[in-house]
């Protein structure tokens, strides 16, 4: 079963939920892997230290145009849907802007003059680490300033393979990186908080997850710090509230330092254990 | 024109709360909400929207089964693994399609066409201390970076027209396309962080991004009193990196109370500790 832990806006505690869920599952001896798909800002490693086993690099192909072979017909420029080709025929200038290129291959297909060759460009890395007794941590991490993390995320998810439980710590937002992750999950846990921002972003995430037709439930973090508008909305929409995590300064302190509340506090351990059981039951039903 | 971008790498550090408070103070300015995936600034600034403009985020390819001869050329060419052969037919996954149009161009039977995605839009309006440009990305659509570019461009045009000389940009989380679009060409990047391992980690990455664009940065630590150990580490790092640390906002229930009223903390609780610190931050940015 693949479980994505996600939130519309960042900072609601999705990594908090995913690391604790994974920890509880691994304590139970379940065959599981936690995949950090928040490749622009991967944070799982701040909380869970595994033993690094393997690092692979992820590349994309970037086309390069040889001006000596180019006939300046403009076909590649016309074919590029991303404005990645700078084409100034009157100055006999043509160039691919690597930052805008999506590696779609349309220009190579278009060029009849054999002027385009493709060269690899490093996007990021996927790291495998062993954890516990056969469990695993996988991290996707893009280089700073790379336009899209999607190829790195896709690779990280691919590497996670099929285990009894696969957790995805999803990227924030409702755009491509979020979709690339959530689309591959069987169940989605949306983490939010009881504030107007939290509610607004949750509504957007719910719309996105519904578009993908994924079953989902909601965890409310920092319960007690806001108001009850979010609860009314969940009820209205008949969305299951899986868990409320109270705001607790002591827990916030432990977590801020990279500690795992489940590992040091039995009531948190029980809380995440219950959450895990609830999620697993969703598969059966 | 001076453009100040507020950015954090990690979400949830209080970037939007700070942006809204800074926007509500001092001289009239233009605010650009560039966190188009989770645009929340309008909840606190409550602009009256004057005009709304649709934005096409791209297109998705669709196969007309009547025309498809099942040659499979599109599947071989697609680099996004978006085309599948299942139950004796070729179909394109909407979520994997990147909208590059290559399959449409390749298909010898002319069976593929594109459907534009145009549920997103951007809006300009006024709020109590100036003008505002914000946007809504249709859930699940791509190209948030392009939409951020539009918001930036429109806020510049609007400022020129209205004779406003400052643009305040609320940036998105991350270090990818939308963060790049929000940062490029800004005059100052205000990096908002919190004293936690992950906040610190993301602060370093976003600083690297700002450096890549040669944009000077300054740091604000939000909820600074939640963890003394991490606070020390971040302060030490700022000294080493020579980045001005221009504010430390305490954890203050007034911030959440203000948000629940959909107000900024400087307006709702001007005497609170958080508001006092934000006023001091405002002074440092705008009077130096
Ligand atoms: S590979 Fe695609 S995106 Fe890149 S330059 Fe060629 S046509 Fe444009
Ligand atoms: S398609 Fe080939 S020959 Fe034509 S402009 Fe592009 S690179 Fe030059």
XYZ file of C-alpha atoms and ligand atoms in Angstrom:
589
model
C 0.000 0.000 0.000
C 1.326 3.412 -0.977
C 0.443 6.292 1.322
C 1.139 9.926 0.432
C 1.337 12.434 3.278
C 0.674 15.856 1.838
C -0.457 19.396 2.543
C -1.346 22.377 0.374
C 0.844 24.831 2.140
C 4.123 23.812 3.654
C 4.888 23.799 7.329
C 1.674 22.195 8.517
C 3.562 19.166 9.780
C 3.446 16.649 6.961
C 7.039 15.580 7.614
C 6.135 15.347 11.293
C 3.335 12.928 10.406
C 5.274 10.916 7.818
C 8.386 10.404 9.958
C 6.351 9.334 12.987
C 4.158 7.005 10.930
C 7.203 5.400 9.376
C 8.895 5.064 12.753
C 5.862 3.385 14.301
C 5.549 1.024 11.310
C 9.227 0.087 11.434
C 8.998 -0.595 15.191
C 6.247 -3.061 14.427
C 8.624 -4.806 12.038
C 6.549 -3.944 8.976
C 8.394 -4.098 5.656
C 8.271 -0.390 4.769
C 10.042 2.506 3.127
C 9.742 6.256 3.571
C 10.392 8.225 0.397
C 11.139 11.927 0.707
C 9.465 13.342 -2.396
C 9.741 16.968 -1.235
C 12.816 17.124 -3.418
C 13.139 20.922 -3.348
C 13.351 20.926 0.444
C 13.893 17.355 1.627
C 13.708 17.265 5.428
C 13.196 13.634 6.412
C 16.951 13.153 6.923
C 16.856 15.842 9.621
C 14.796 13.408 11.725
C 15.697 9.896 10.649
C 19.271 8.857 10.096
C 19.749 5.744 8.014
C 22.891 4.101 6.792
C 23.629 5.370 3.324
C 23.820 2.534 0.817
C 23.660 4.049 -2.596
C 23.412 7.426 -4.309
C 22.295 7.755 -7.890
C 22.359 10.849 -9.991
C 19.369 11.881 -12.080
C 19.958 13.608 -15.373
C 17.900 15.178 -18.072
C 18.923 15.617 -21.683
C 19.485 19.142 -22.863
C 19.721 19.766 -26.600
C 22.618 21.743 -28.009
C 22.397 23.307 -31.452
C 25.453 23.419 -33.677
C 25.236 26.781 -35.491
C 27.523 25.490 -38.234
C 25.049 22.775 -39.201
C 21.909 24.820 -38.541
C 20.112 26.152 -41.640
C 18.037 28.600 -39.550
C 14.788 27.138 -40.752
C 13.193 27.837 -37.356
C 11.387 24.510 -37.135
C 12.763 23.631 -33.683
C 11.767 27.049 -32.383
C 8.273 26.490 -33.691
C 8.088 23.031 -32.109
C 9.250 24.054 -28.638
C 6.211 24.589 -26.423
C 8.270 26.070 -23.598
C 9.998 29.004 -25.285
C 13.306 27.354 -24.509
C 14.911 28.162 -27.855
C 16.265 31.594 -28.500
C 15.976 32.116 -32.261
C 17.155 35.307 -33.966
C 17.579 34.372 -37.667
C 18.451 37.889 -38.802
C 21.460 37.754 -36.468
C 22.050 34.094 -37.263
C 21.779 33.262 -33.635
C 20.151 30.165 -32.144
C 20.512 28.687 -28.670
C 18.720 26.407 -26.253
C 18.202 27.899 -22.778
C 18.771 24.863 -20.567
C 16.800 26.297 -17.633
C 13.609 26.429 -19.644
C 13.996 23.103 -21.439
C 11.631 20.310 -20.360
C 13.540 17.568 -22.164
C 10.613 16.752 -24.436
C 12.624 15.908 -27.553
C 10.431 17.906 -29.937
C 13.296 19.994 -31.302
C 15.445 16.944 -32.039
C 12.509 15.465 -33.885
C 11.919 18.702 -35.794
C 15.453 19.316 -36.994
C 16.114 17.950 -40.487
C 19.660 19.292 -40.642
C 21.184 17.123 -37.918
C 22.147 20.265 -36.017
C 20.851 19.152 -32.625
C 22.597 16.790 -30.234
C 21.571 16.094 -26.664
C 23.779 16.276 -23.601
C 23.075 15.232 -20.031
C 22.521 17.787 -17.269
C 22.496 16.869 -13.572
C 19.114 17.469 -11.923
C 19.598 15.871 -8.552
C 20.186 12.716 -6.576
C 18.260 9.812 -5.170
C 19.779 8.391 -1.986
C 19.017 4.982 -0.498
C 19.637 4.382 3.177
C 19.042 1.314 5.295
C 17.026 1.796 8.441
C 16.154 -0.582 11.266
C 15.742 -4.219 10.369
C 15.372 -4.114 6.618
C 13.360 -0.904 6.360
C 14.547 1.797 4.039
C 14.725 5.554 3.582
C 14.849 7.020 0.093
C 15.436 10.679 -0.562
C 14.979 12.678 -3.735
C 16.959 15.913 -3.685
C 17.193 18.352 -6.583
C 20.039 20.738 -7.086
C 19.148 24.275 -5.992
C 17.763 26.308 -8.876
C 16.653 23.382 -11.046
C 13.380 24.232 -12.691
C 11.410 21.086 -11.998
C 11.884 18.378 -9.370
C 9.511 15.977 -11.141
C 12.118 13.678 -12.793
C 13.887 13.285 -9.427
C 10.600 12.595 -7.633
C 9.555 10.058 -10.242
C 12.846 8.244 -9.880
C 12.664 8.242 -6.079
C 9.159 6.766 -6.213
C 10.278 4.183 -8.719
C 13.151 3.175 -6.434
C 10.798 2.742 -3.499
C 9.236 -0.125 -5.420
C 6.593 -2.292 -3.855
C 6.738 -2.909 -0.148
C 4.093 -3.735 2.353
C 3.934 -0.024 3.138
C 5.422 2.789 1.112
C 5.157 6.299 2.573
C 5.641 9.387 0.418
C 6.488 12.676 2.106
C 4.917 14.833 -0.623
C 5.986 18.230 -1.889
C 3.706 21.145 -0.937
C 1.390 22.906 -3.342
C -1.181 21.720 -5.843
C 1.009 21.768 -8.930
C 3.218 19.314 -10.868
C 5.461 18.037 -8.029
C 2.433 17.357 -5.817
C 0.577 15.572 -8.627
C 3.622 13.513 -9.596
C 3.683 12.152 -6.037
C 0.043 11.830 -5.062
C -0.965 10.277 -8.376
C 1.112 7.221 -7.459
C -0.429 6.688 -4.041
C -3.310 4.436 -3.001
C -4.296 6.681 -0.125
C -3.617 10.326 0.715
C -3.280 11.835 4.183
C -3.746 15.613 4.048
C -2.243 17.489 6.986
C -3.654 20.892 7.863
C -4.130 23.265 10.778
C -7.230 24.976 12.181
C -6.596 28.484 10.823
C -8.027 30.399 7.838
C -4.812 29.702 5.897
C -4.979 26.027 6.772
C -8.600 25.748 5.694
C -8.106 27.634 2.446
C -5.150 25.464 1.441
C -6.882 22.284 2.505
C -9.815 23.138 0.236
C -7.418 23.436 -2.702
C -5.662 20.165 -1.865
C -8.974 18.376 -1.512
C -10.058 19.659 -4.933
C -6.803 18.348 -6.414
C -6.996 14.953 -4.738
C -10.624 14.580 -5.796
C -9.632 15.316 -9.385
C -7.206 12.432 -9.161
C -9.958 10.263 -7.618
C -7.811 9.255 -4.665
C -9.285 8.205 -1.323
C -8.095 10.537 1.424
C -8.466 11.631 5.013
C -7.342 14.632 7.062
C -5.021 15.083 10.040
C -5.292 18.361 11.940
C -2.073 19.500 13.494
C -1.685 22.178 16.184
C -5.253 21.543 17.283
C -6.364 24.090 19.836
C -4.401 26.956 18.288
C -7.135 28.162 15.960
C -10.891 27.992 15.504
C -13.395 25.336 14.450
C -14.188 26.459 10.878
C -12.104 23.620 9.452
C -14.008 21.007 11.467
C -17.355 22.322 10.239
C -16.111 22.197 6.685
C -14.864 18.600 7.036
C -18.235 17.568 8.391
C -20.094 19.364 5.638
C -17.977 17.611 3.011
C -18.102 14.244 4.831
C -14.317 14.036 4.875
C -12.892 11.668 7.491
C -10.909 13.363 10.244
C -8.224 10.783 10.975
C -6.426 12.445 13.844
C -5.997 15.656 15.788
C -2.548 16.462 17.095
C -2.683 18.988 19.926
C -0.273 21.894 20.002
C 2.313 21.143 22.650
C 5.321 23.364 23.236
C 7.447 20.532 24.581
C 6.764 18.339 21.551
C 7.502 21.300 19.274
C 10.854 21.688 21.019
C 11.791 18.009 20.609
C 10.796 18.053 16.979
C 12.610 21.332 16.244
C 15.838 19.683 17.343
C 15.311 16.755 15.025
C 13.852 14.388 17.625
C 10.928 12.070 16.968
C 8.135 12.485 19.520
C 6.980 8.874 18.987
C 10.407 7.628 20.012
C 10.410 9.488 23.316
C 6.771 9.800 24.296
C 4.439 6.843 24.638
C 1.223 8.799 24.069
C 2.550 10.002 20.714
C 3.590 6.476 19.869
C 0.050 5.268 20.539
C -1.432 8.175 18.610
C 0.539 7.403 15.442
C 0.027 3.707 15.891
C -3.746 4.292 15.867
C -3.417 6.515 12.830
C -1.472 3.817 11.007
C -4.096 1.191 11.809
C -6.851 3.493 10.577
C -5.077 4.119 7.285
C -4.356 0.451 6.669
C -8.010 -0.364 7.270
C -8.942 2.087 4.513
C -7.377 -0.269 2.028
C -9.563 -3.123 3.114
C -12.764 -1.107 3.040
C 11.420 50.743 -8.345
C 12.349 48.599 -5.362
C 11.221 44.971 -5.261
C 11.428 43.051 -2.007
C 10.722 39.342 -1.999
C 9.811 37.443 1.141
C 10.769 33.837 0.848
C 11.452 30.903 3.153
C 12.278 27.636 1.424
C 10.222 25.743 3.986
C 6.530 26.509 4.150
C 4.736 27.496 7.315
C 7.459 29.689 8.747
C 5.129 32.694 8.862
C 6.146 34.229 5.568
C 2.635 35.308 4.575
C 1.802 36.631 8.054
C 4.919 38.802 7.885
C 4.277 39.887 4.280
C 0.742 40.979 5.129
C 1.855 42.942 8.183
C 4.630 44.719 6.267
C 2.215 45.505 3.447
C -0.329 47.084 5.766
C 2.171 49.600 7.152
C 3.850 52.745 5.919
C 3.803 54.186 2.427
C 1.434 52.892 -0.236
C 2.857 49.981 -2.184
C 1.991 47.132 -4.524
C 1.787 43.619 -3.171
C 2.337 40.612 -5.410
C 1.214 37.241 -4.051
C 3.564 34.868 -5.849
C 2.708 31.812 -3.755
C 0.192 30.830 -6.408
C -0.087 27.232 -5.168
C -1.275 28.380 -1.761
C -2.257 32.005 -2.204
C -3.324 33.212 1.230
C -2.365 36.851 1.335
C -5.781 37.990 0.135
C -7.323 36.433 3.260
C -5.537 39.030 5.391
C -5.420 41.976 2.999
C -8.937 41.482 1.611
C -8.447 43.350 -1.649
C -11.370 44.567 -3.668
C -10.757 42.922 -6.979
C -11.034 45.176 -9.952
C -10.246 42.897 -12.838
C -9.756 39.210 -13.395
C -7.833 37.674 -16.289
C -7.759 34.036 -17.360
C -4.399 32.326 -17.632
C -3.633 29.247 -19.672
C -1.293 26.928 -17.805
C -0.623 24.825 -20.878
C -2.364 22.050 -22.711
C -2.975 18.320 -22.493
C -2.969 15.914 -25.409
C -5.966 13.699 -26.160
C -6.288 10.838 -28.667
C -9.365 10.554 -30.828
C -10.024 6.798 -30.759
C -11.988 6.971 -34.022
C -8.964 8.233 -35.909
C -6.214 6.277 -34.112
C -4.678 3.528 -36.303
C -2.773 2.077 -33.334
C 0.668 2.565 -34.837
C 2.202 3.371 -31.448
C 4.459 6.174 -32.726
C 3.271 8.565 -30.022
C 4.087 6.143 -27.232
C 7.625 5.642 -28.525
C 8.224 9.372 -28.740
C 6.765 10.504 -25.426
C 9.463 11.234 -22.854
C 7.018 11.706 -19.998
C 5.682 8.161 -20.003
C 2.243 9.637 -20.424
C 0.953 7.302 -23.124
C -0.304 3.843 -22.254
C -1.534 0.917 -24.250
C -4.252 -0.818 -22.311
C -7.416 -2.698 -23.264
C -6.518 -2.511 -26.958
C -6.214 1.230 -27.074
C -3.747 4.054 -26.619
C -4.627 6.655 -24.025
C -2.816 9.661 -22.556
C -2.628 10.173 -18.820
C -3.724 13.709 -18.080
C -1.557 13.902 -15.003
C 1.629 12.750 -16.721
C 1.211 14.741 -19.945
C 3.563 17.717 -19.939
C 1.857 19.443 -22.864
C 4.875 19.429 -25.203
C 2.738 18.655 -28.307
C 5.300 16.257 -29.775
C 2.804 13.394 -30.087
C 0.337 15.660 -31.853
C 3.014 16.559 -34.372
C 4.168 13.001 -34.868
C 0.822 11.231 -35.230
C 0.503 10.215 -38.914
C -3.261 9.818 -38.550
C -3.820 13.278 -37.097
C -5.630 11.638 -34.198
C -4.165 13.773 -31.406
C -5.252 17.248 -30.427
C -4.554 19.489 -27.460
C -6.990 20.800 -24.881
C -6.015 24.076 -23.255
C -6.138 24.243 -19.460
C -7.542 27.621 -18.577
C -9.120 27.358 -15.148
C -6.428 29.566 -13.606
C -6.558 33.346 -13.421
C -4.820 36.403 -12.042
C -6.442 39.435 -10.494
C -5.518 43.042 -9.808
C -7.192 45.152 -7.159
C -6.735 47.607 -4.362
C -6.371 47.062 -0.647
C -6.215 49.443 2.298
C -2.595 50.397 1.721
C -2.152 50.230 -2.028
C -2.537 47.794 -4.888
C -2.436 44.064 -5.117
C -1.893 41.430 -7.789
C -2.690 37.833 -6.960
C -3.611 34.642 -8.741
C -5.374 31.363 -8.415
C -3.891 28.229 -9.878
C -6.521 25.730 -10.848
C -5.937 22.706 -8.609
C -3.713 20.184 -10.334
C -2.460 22.430 -13.099
C 1.118 23.061 -13.923
C 3.305 25.941 -14.810
C 3.012 27.809 -11.554
C 6.334 29.440 -12.479
C 4.789 30.989 -15.566
C 1.857 32.275 -13.541
C 4.294 33.785 -11.037
C 6.010 35.565 -13.932
C 2.680 37.052 -14.956
C 1.954 38.243 -11.405
C 5.422 39.838 -11.221
C 5.065 41.523 -14.586
C 1.578 42.812 -13.849
C 2.587 44.196 -10.464
C 5.394 46.086 -12.154
C 3.101 47.542 -14.813
C 0.507 48.467 -12.223
C 3.100 50.181 -10.018
C 4.399 52.203 -12.935
C 0.908 53.288 -13.829
C 0.046 54.272 -10.269
C 3.413 55.855 -9.523
C 4.184 53.420 -6.697
C 7.858 52.772 -6.068
C 7.801 49.634 -3.931
C 6.669 46.092 -4.687
C 6.426 43.555 -1.903
C 6.452 39.958 -3.129
C 5.154 37.053 -1.058
C 7.150 34.159 -2.500
C 6.395 30.436 -2.727
C 8.155 27.676 -0.797
C 10.819 25.543 -2.435
C 13.717 26.277 -4.761
C 12.145 25.340 -8.097
C 10.371 27.116 -10.922
C 8.017 29.330 -8.934
C 10.667 30.318 -6.384
C 13.040 31.181 -9.231
C 10.378 33.297 -10.922
C 9.564 35.083 -7.667
C 13.210 35.886 -6.907
C 14.694 36.879 -10.226
C 15.266 40.602 -10.545
C 14.346 41.404 -6.926
C 16.429 43.944 -4.968
C 16.253 42.248 -1.599
C 15.340 38.755 -0.447
C 13.955 38.595 3.067
C 14.494 35.022 4.238
C 12.019 33.975 6.913
C 12.975 30.994 9.008
C 12.147 29.364 12.334
C 14.437 27.749 14.873
C 14.105 24.117 13.804
C 16.355 21.627 12.012
C 14.220 21.663 8.927
C 13.760 25.444 8.944
C 17.528 25.904 9.153
C 18.207 23.337 6.434
C 15.784 25.038 4.053
C 17.111 28.488 4.917
C 20.550 27.454 3.666
C 19.123 26.169 0.405
C 17.064 29.260 -0.274
C 20.061 31.465 0.545
C 22.011 29.545 -2.085
C 19.218 30.264 -4.556
C 19.255 34.010 -3.786
C 23.051 34.023 -4.116
C 22.709 32.376 -7.517
C 20.728 35.408 -8.661
C 23.074 37.803 -6.871
C 20.264 39.137 -4.729
C 21.280 40.458 -1.306
C 19.497 38.686 1.566
C 18.473 39.486 5.114
C 17.121 37.037 7.669
C 14.121 37.150 9.987
C 13.707 34.403 12.594
C 10.067 33.797 13.413
C 8.939 32.164 16.681
C 12.562 32.583 17.704
C 11.889 31.666 21.338
C 10.607 28.173 20.514
C 14.084 26.669 20.529
C 17.197 28.268 22.014
C 19.647 25.745 20.639
C 18.596 26.135 17.016
C 18.325 29.892 17.476
C 21.999 30.018 18.450
C 22.965 27.901 15.461
C 21.083 30.098 13.014
C 22.459 33.301 14.541
C 25.971 31.931 14.322
C 25.425 30.952 10.689
C 24.171 34.456 9.839
C 27.346 35.911 11.351
C 29.549 33.533 9.401
C 27.726 34.140 6.158
C 27.629 37.845 6.825
C 23.874 38.130 6.349
C 22.117 40.821 8.335
C 19.711 39.365 10.874
C 17.094 42.097 10.920
C 14.469 40.674 13.222
C 13.462 38.025 15.725
C 9.718 37.657 16.132
C 8.586 35.888 19.318
C 5.992 33.122 19.406
C 2.875 35.160 20.117
C -0.736 33.950 20.330
C -1.759 37.380 18.988
C -0.531 36.260 15.555
C -3.022 33.395 15.392
C -5.794 35.548 16.921
C -5.231 38.192 14.250
C -5.334 35.527 11.547
C -8.613 34.166 12.858
C -10.016 37.691 12.468
C -8.483 37.830 8.991
C -6.431 40.853 10.005
C -2.693 41.457 10.173
C -1.115 41.334 13.603
C 0.067 44.971 13.436
C -3.531 46.096 12.936
C -5.310 43.652 15.239
C -2.879 43.705 18.145
C -0.562 46.686 17.637
C 0.722 46.448 21.195
C 1.643 42.766 21.010
C 5.271 41.697 21.147
C 5.125 40.285 17.606
C 3.688 43.515 16.181
C 6.404 45.574 17.894
C 9.127 43.488 16.312
C 7.505 43.627 12.868
C 7.342 47.430 13.074
C 11.080 47.416 13.803
C 11.702 45.117 10.817
C 9.645 47.452 8.626
C 11.763 50.378 9.725
C 14.977 48.549 8.862
C 13.803 47.614 5.385
C 12.189 50.853 4.393
C 14.315 53.466 6.105
C 17.750 52.254 5.161
S 13.740 19.337 -25.768
Fe 11.663 20.194 -25.882
S 11.676 21.764 -24.297
Fe 13.814 21.288 -24.710
S 14.420 22.792 -26.229
Fe 13.791 20.944 -27.344
S 11.633 21.323 -27.818
Fe 12.186 22.800 -26.228
S 15.365 22.831 -36.791
Fe 17.549 22.452 -36.978
S 18.147 23.577 -38.800
Fe 16.134 24.352 -38.232
S 16.602 26.145 -36.940
Fe 16.392 24.389 -35.549
S 18.488 23.605 -35.301
Fe 18.503 24.950 -37.083
